[in-house]
Amino acid sequence: MSITHRDISSDENLGRRVLVRARIIAPCLDSLDPESDAGKDAIAILKGVIAEIPAAGYRRTRGLSRNGTSMSFEVIDAAFDADARLALQSLCGQMQPTGLPRGHFPKSRPLGRIWPEGEYS
């Protein structure tokens, strides 16, 4: 069992749209059980994202044009702030690595001929 639109919103279309976007940010959402701690955390984050989306109507309008008769609306992606993105990614273990790189790096390289101090590893 995985997190569904019913877990995060009573509005089916809005819940589905948010969930689709959230799966792009954190692909592991389909593998989270809604009854697990990680699943409950994800549901709480997604409900918070939905709470940030303005209600339908004029408040959702981001731009208007008078003669061109055009309107642009807030997109679902704008509701996912940096905190929500990092929180969802952390549930999947997809945090960006920090610190020094790990692994084997060759000691001999063309740059080694430039520096008189010698080889670096």
Backbone as a chain_set.jsonl record, in Angstrom:
{"seq": "MSITHRDISSDENLGRRVLVRARIIAPCLDSLDPESDAGKDAIAILKGVIAEIPAAGYRRTRGLSRNGTSMSFEVIDAAFDADARLALQSLCGQMQPTGLPRGHFPKSRPLGRIWPEGEYS", "coords": {"N": [[0.842, -1.176, 0.0], [0.528, 2.246, -0.784], [1.054, 5.828, -0.505], [-1.747, 7.785, -1.292], [-3.854, 10.052, -3.208], [-6.073, 10.443, -1.624], [-5.104, 10.404, 0.931], [-3.949, 12.87, 1.316], [-5.584, 15.012, 0.518], [-8.946, 16.266, 0.236], [-9.864, 17.127, -2.147], [-9.809, 15.595, -5.061], [-8.539, 16.041, -7.616], [-6.642, 18.072, -7.055], [-5.131, 16.78, -5.073], [-4.078, 14.639, -6.553], [-2.524, 16.026, -8.448], [-0.599, 17.297, -6.823], [0.609, 15.062, -5.697], [1.706, 13.811, -7.961], [3.646, 15.685, -8.677], [5.185, 15.593, -6.363], [6.222, 13.034, -6.511], [8.117, 13.324, -8.473], [10.008, 14.838, -7.181], [10.613, 13.229, -4.967], [11.029, 10.124, -5.575], [10.579, 7.802, -4.064], [8.138, 7.842, -2.815], [6.067, 6.184, -3.608], [6.743, 3.798, -2.482], [6.402, 4.087, 0.212], [4.667, 3.217, 3.119], [1.561, 4.385, 4.152], [0.927, 4.14, 6.832], [3.268, 3.921, 8.196], [5.994, 5.533, 10.016], [7.591, 7.153, 8.323], [5.837, 7.379, 6.164], [3.689, 8.756, 7.356], [5.026, 11.115, 7.943], [5.576, 12.024, 5.328], [2.961, 12.427, 4.405], [2.166, 14.496, 6.11], [3.927, 16.511, 5.262], [3.078, 16.835, 2.592], [0.436, 17.648, 2.971], [0.947, 20.101, 4.115], [2.093, 21.381, 1.918], [-0.124, 21.521, 0.234], [-1.673, 23.246, 1.755], [-0.36, 25.616, 1.298], [-1.06, 26.349, -1.237], [-2.878, 28.738, -2.954], [-6.407, 29.428, -2.705], [-8.783, 28.543, -5.261], [-9.533, 30.884, -7.824], [-9.363, 34.464, -7.795], [-7.144, 34.904, -6.067], [-5.33, 32.971, -6.762], [-4.402, 33.815, -9.148], [-1.638, 34.953, -10.877], [-0.705, 36.682, -12.79], [-2.013, 39.238, -14.861], [-3.44, 40.447, -17.929], [-4.493, 43.137, -19.808], [-5.265, 44.042, -22.524], [-4.399, 41.891, -24.016], [-5.817, 39.856, -22.989], [-4.954, 37.798, -21.18], [-4.181, 35.446, -18.625], [-2.177, 34.243, -15.983], [-1.55, 31.481, -13.89], [-0.764, 30.4, -10.554], [1.507, 27.792, -10.222], [1.59, 24.307, -9.373], [4.133, 23.498, -8.645], [5.28, 25.738, -7.435], [4.347, 25.704, -4.851], [5.884, 23.902, -3.523], [8.23, 24.575, -1.5], [11.749, 25.144, -0.685], [12.233, 23.886, 1.767], [10.189, 21.941, 1.95], [10.87, 20.363, -0.252], [13.448, 19.389, 0.455], [12.759, 17.998, 2.774], [11.057, 15.966, 1.787], [12.865, 14.662, 0.087], [14.695, 13.775, 1.949], [13.306, 11.752, 3.189], [13.531, 9.782, 1.347], [16.164, 9.305, 1.372], [17.753, 10.821, -0.291], [19.4, 12.978, 0.073], [21.614, 15.616, -0.753], [25.025, 14.879, -1.098], [27.454, 15.824, 1.322], [30.569, 17.313, 2.284], [33.906, 15.982, 1.786], [34.842, 14.486, -1.374], [34.482, 10.967, -1.989], [36.243, 7.942, -2.642], [38.413, 6.408, -5.139], [41.069, 8.191, -6.425], [43.145, 8.981, -9.085], [46.697, 9.27, -8.648], [48.65, 10.173, -10.387], [48.586, 12.655, -12.721], [48.05, 15.081, -15.336], [48.066, 17.642, -14.213], [49.703, 17.365, -12.044], [52.291, 17.821, -12.901], [52.584, 20.518, -12.913], [52.587, 21.627, -10.337], [55.061, 22.172, -7.93], [55.17, 20.956, -5.449], [54.652, 18.236, -5.403], [52.972, 15.011, -5.612], [49.425, 14.692, -5.119], [46.852, 13.266, -3.179]], "CA": [[0.0, 0.0, 0.0], [1.32, 3.466, -0.871], [0.335, 7.088, -0.264], [-2.628, 8.149, -2.398], [-4.417, 11.403, -3.149], [-7.051, 10.492, -0.521], [-4.369, 10.626, 2.178], [-3.458, 14.238, 1.467], [-6.56, 16.06, 0.193], [-10.31, 15.864, -0.104], [-10.007, 17.496, -3.555], [-9.098, 14.541, -5.769], [-7.658, 16.566, -8.661], [-5.523, 18.76, -6.422], [-4.312, 15.76, -4.428], [-3.35, 13.9, -7.584], [-1.511, 16.912, -9.038], [0.473, 17.467, -5.841], [1.292, 13.774, -5.563], [2.507, 13.595, -9.168], [4.829, 16.554, -8.559], [5.987, 15.106, -5.244], [6.937, 11.832, -6.963], [9.287, 13.78, -9.23], [10.966, 15.297, -6.174], [10.983, 12.092, -4.119], [10.456, 8.944, -6.219], [10.282, 6.707, -3.139], [6.817, 7.992, -2.194], [5.231, 5.019, -3.927], [7.129, 2.661, -1.649], [6.139, 4.378, 1.622], [3.39, 2.799, 3.68], [0.98, 5.541, 4.836], [0.828, 3.897, 8.272], [4.612, 3.953, 8.792], [6.403, 6.868, 10.435], [8.011, 7.891, 7.131], [4.622, 7.674, 5.405], [2.969, 9.82, 8.059], [5.798, 12.342, 7.738], [5.342, 12.459, 3.949], [1.588, 12.938, 4.331], [2.158, 15.8, 6.776], [4.609, 17.466, 4.382], [2.224, 17.095, 1.428], [-0.706, 18.456, 3.417], [1.48, 21.451, 4.258], [2.238, 21.927, 0.57], [-1.47, 21.86, -0.235], [-2.127, 24.421, 2.501], [0.304, 26.795, 0.735], [-1.642, 26.673, -2.532], [-4.03, 29.626, -2.765], [-7.713, 28.93, -3.133], [-9.112, 28.848, -6.652], [-10.116, 32.198, -8.01], [-8.482, 35.596, -8.024], [-5.912, 34.797, -5.285], [-4.4, 32.082, -7.444], [-3.935, 34.489, -10.345], [-0.32, 35.54, -10.695], [-0.514, 37.764, -13.743], [-3.171, 39.603, -15.677], [-3.153, 41.312, -19.056], [-5.761, 43.779, -20.159], [-5.603, 43.983, -23.947], [-4.101, 40.565, -24.542], [-6.739, 38.958, -22.318], [-4.291, 36.594, -20.722], [-3.997, 35.279, -17.19], [-1.337, 33.104, -15.64], [-1.916, 30.998, -12.57], [0.283, 29.766, -9.768], [1.678, 26.386, -10.565], [1.741, 23.422, -8.218], [5.534, 23.453, -8.269], [5.605, 26.884, -6.58], [3.967, 25.398, -3.469], [6.962, 23.097, -2.935], [9.385, 25.41, -1.177], [12.988, 24.391, -0.494], [12.103, 23.054, 2.959], [9.367, 20.775, 1.613], [11.645, 19.518, -1.163], [14.481, 18.689, 1.226], [12.122, 17.062, 3.695], [10.621, 14.802, 1.014], [14.042, 13.95, -0.382], [15.332, 13.1, 3.079], [12.57, 10.523, 3.433], [14.022, 8.804, 0.38], [17.606, 9.178, 1.487], [18.358, 11.44, -1.462], [20.026, 14.244, 0.424], [22.84, 15.864, -1.485], [26.181, 14.558, -0.267], [28.25, 16.943, 1.781], [31.902, 16.922, 2.691], [34.879, 15.669, 0.754], [34.484, 13.359, -2.229], [34.995, 9.668, -1.575], [36.571, 7.055, -3.746], [39.798, 6.336, -5.581], [41.436, 9.217, -7.384], [44.511, 8.688, -9.539], [47.712, 10.194, -8.14], [49.363, 10.788, -11.502], [47.707, 13.382, -13.63], [48.796, 16.163, -15.987], [48.183, 18.781, -13.32], [50.791, 17.08, -11.128], [53.548, 18.357, -13.429], [52.582, 21.976, -12.729], [52.843, 21.974, -8.943], [56.359, 21.639, -7.498], [55.074, 20.267, -4.157], [54.59, 16.791, -5.585], [51.67, 14.387, -5.889], [48.346, 14.861, -4.154], [45.911, 12.16, -3.266]], "C": [[0.888, 1.241, 0.0], [0.431, 4.689, -0.614], [-0.492, 7.428, -1.501], [-3.135, 9.571, -2.208], [-5.418, 11.543, -2.007], [-6.373, 10.771, 0.815], [-4.018, 12.089, 2.394], [-4.491, 15.328, 1.199], [-7.931, 15.472, -0.082], [-10.629, 16.219, -1.553], [-9.163, 16.525, -4.378], [-8.12, 15.088, -6.794], [-6.434, 17.259, -8.072], [-4.577, 17.756, -5.758], [-3.479, 14.981, -5.424], [-2.23, 14.752, -8.189], [-0.329, 17.099, -8.09], [1.276, 16.178, -5.716], [2.173, 13.469, -6.773], [3.783, 14.433, -9.089], [5.754, 16.054, -7.45], [6.78, 13.858, -5.641], [8.151, 12.186, -7.805], [10.391, 14.182, -8.259], [11.501, 14.123, -5.358], [10.348, 10.819, -4.672], [10.069, 7.809, -5.27], [8.888, 6.798, -2.534], [5.908, 6.803, -2.462], [5.554, 3.818, -3.053], [6.858, 2.888, -0.163], [4.746, 3.923, 2.028], [2.807, 3.993, 4.437], [0.861, 5.37, 6.348], [2.189, 3.899, 8.97], [4.947, 5.385, 9.209], [6.817, 7.725, 9.244], [6.802, 8.274, 6.272], [3.809, 8.789, 6.034], [3.695, 11.15, 7.918], [5.553, 12.897, 6.338], [3.947, 13.049, 3.79], [1.503, 14.318, 4.972], [2.813, 16.869, 5.909], [3.713, 17.837, 3.207], [0.979, 17.883, 1.793], [-0.276, 19.907, 3.633], [1.658, 22.141, 2.918], [0.88, 22.361, 0.037], [-2.001, 23.095, 0.473], [-1.52, 25.709, 1.95], [-0.282, 27.216, -0.615], [-2.857, 27.57, -2.313], [-5.322, 28.981, -3.26], [-7.962, 29.319, -4.586], [-9.767, 30.209, -6.74], [-9.031, 33.255, -8.155], [-7.153, 35.471, -7.278], [-4.88, 33.909, -5.958], [-3.811, 32.737, -8.697], [-2.615, 35.191, -10.063], [-0.101, 36.713, -11.642], [-1.773, 38.004, -14.554], [-2.706, 40.466, -16.839], [-4.468, 41.881, -19.545], [-6.112, 43.605, -21.62], [-5.355, 42.604, -24.557], [-4.997, 39.496, -23.956], [-6.058, 37.668, -21.874], [-4.171, 36.605, -19.204], [-3.012, 34.144, -17.001], [-1.623, 32.741, -14.195], [-0.711, 30.402, -11.869], [0.344, 28.292, -10.136], [1.879, 25.578, -9.289], [3.181, 23.434, -7.727], [5.921, 24.585, -7.315], [5.254, 26.617, -5.116], [5.023, 24.559, -2.76], [8.16, 24.007, -2.686], [10.605, 24.524, -0.909], [12.902, 23.45, 0.709], [11.303, 21.787, 2.669], [10.125, 19.82, 0.696], [12.694, 18.71, -0.401], [13.879, 17.656, 2.165], [11.665, 15.805, 2.959], [11.818, 13.987, 0.54], [14.729, 13.199, 0.756], [14.611, 11.809, 3.435], [13.032, 9.406, 2.497], [15.519, 8.595, 0.491], [18.335, 9.792, 0.325], [18.966, 12.801, -1.139], [21.308, 14.389, -0.383], [24.031, 15.562, -0.593], [26.946, 15.82, 0.112], [29.616, 16.433, 2.188], [32.795, 16.619, 1.503], [34.416, 14.501, -0.105], [35.127, 12.076, -1.723], [35.298, 8.841, -2.814], [38.034, 7.12, -4.094], [40.032, 7.419, -6.629], [42.875, 8.962, -7.817], [45.495, 9.738, -9.033], [48.445, 10.88, -9.285], [48.355, 11.412, -12.453], [48.498, 14.54, -14.246], [48.996, 17.374, -15.08], [49.343, 18.604, -12.338], [52.137, 17.611, -11.598], [53.662, 19.856, -13.199], [53.011, 22.357, -11.323], [54.163, 21.363, -8.462], [56.284, 20.846, -6.193], [55.037, 18.753, -4.295], [53.183, 16.312, -5.822], [50.696, 14.663, -4.765], [47.428, 13.66, -4.277], [44.582, 12.587, -2.733]], "O": [[1.894, 1.281, 0.709], [-0.791, 4.575, -0.521], [0.007, 7.364, -2.624], [-2.881, 10.208, -1.186], [-5.598, 12.638, -1.474], [-6.996, 11.313, 1.728], [-3.809, 12.512, 3.531], [-4.291, 16.468, 1.617], [-8.065, 14.346, -0.563], [-11.567, 15.669, -2.129], [-7.936, 16.624, -4.389], [-6.973, 14.643, -6.84], [-5.315, 17.052, -8.542], [-3.358, 17.879, -5.875], [-2.308, 14.692, -5.173], [-1.124, 14.262, -8.414], [0.823, 17.062, -8.524], [2.504, 16.217, -5.636], [3.268, 12.928, -6.621], [4.871, 13.946, -9.397], [6.976, 16.095, -7.595], [7.892, 13.653, -5.154], [9.118, 11.425, -7.846], [11.566, 13.899, -8.49], [12.7, 14.037, -5.092], [9.236, 10.468, -4.276], [9.295, 6.933, -5.656], [8.492, 5.896, -1.795], [5.07, 6.458, -1.629], [4.727, 2.918, -2.902], [7.061, 1.981, 0.644], [3.763, 4.219, 1.347], [3.492, 4.564, 5.286], [0.709, 6.356, 7.069], [2.254, 3.881, 10.199], [4.271, 6.331, 8.807], [6.438, 8.893, 9.16], [6.756, 9.372, 5.719], [3.298, 9.664, 5.335], [3.059, 12.196, 7.788], [5.345, 14.099, 6.174], [3.774, 14.062, 3.113], [0.843, 15.211, 4.441], [2.324, 17.995, 5.826], [3.595, 19.012, 2.861], [0.514, 18.705, 1.003], [-1.043, 20.832, 3.366], [1.407, 23.339, 2.79], [0.748, 23.439, -0.542], [-2.701, 23.906, -0.134], [-2.099, 26.783, 2.116], [-0.023, 28.325, -1.081], [-3.767, 27.207, -1.569], [-5.309, 28.102, -4.122], [-7.414, 30.306, -5.077], [-10.475, 30.63, -5.825], [-7.916, 32.963, -8.588], [-6.124, 35.893, -7.804], [-3.68, 34.081, -5.744], [-2.819, 32.251, -9.241], [-2.508, 35.948, -9.098], [0.628, 37.646, -11.306], [-2.503, 37.069, -14.884], [-1.684, 41.144, -16.738], [-5.452, 41.153, -19.677], [-7.174, 43.063, -21.929], [-6.032, 42.207, -25.505], [-4.943, 38.342, -24.382], [-6.54, 36.573, -22.166], [-4.073, 37.665, -18.586], [-3.011, 33.185, -17.774], [-1.909, 33.613, -13.374], [0.241, 29.955, -12.509], [-0.685, 27.646, -10.334], [2.288, 26.111, -8.258], [3.425, 23.385, -6.521], [6.801, 24.406, -6.473], [5.82, 27.255, -4.229], [5.053, 24.509, -1.531], [9.005, 24.185, -3.564], [10.499, 23.297, -0.907], [13.438, 22.343, 0.672], [11.685, 20.694, 3.086], [10.031, 18.603, 0.851], [12.814, 17.499, -0.587], [14.426, 16.566, 2.332], [11.863, 14.695, 3.453], [11.79, 12.757, 0.586], [15.279, 12.117, 0.55], [15.232, 10.869, 3.93], [12.93, 8.225, 2.829], [16.082, 7.777, -0.237], [19.426, 9.344, -0.025], [19.031, 13.675, -2.004], [21.998, 13.407, -0.659], [24.037, 15.96, 0.572], [27.065, 16.756, -0.678], [29.792, 15.235, 2.412], [32.478, 16.959, 0.364], [33.687, 13.628, 0.366], [36.19, 12.106, -1.102], [34.697, 9.016, -3.874], [38.811, 7.804, -3.428], [39.279, 7.539, -7.596], [43.739, 8.747, -6.966], [45.186, 10.929, -8.989], [48.822, 12.046, -9.167], [47.412, 10.77, -12.914], [49.531, 14.928, -13.7], [50.013, 18.059, -15.186], [49.903, 19.589, -11.856], [53.033, 17.829, -10.783], [54.761, 20.403, -13.288], [53.74, 23.334, -11.149], [54.357, 20.153, -8.579], [57.23, 20.134, -5.856], [55.378, 18.055, -3.34], [52.301, 17.09, -6.185], [51.085, 14.843, -3.611], [47.255, 13.107, -5.363], [43.64, 11.794, -2.716]]}, "num_chains": 1, "name": "protein.A"}
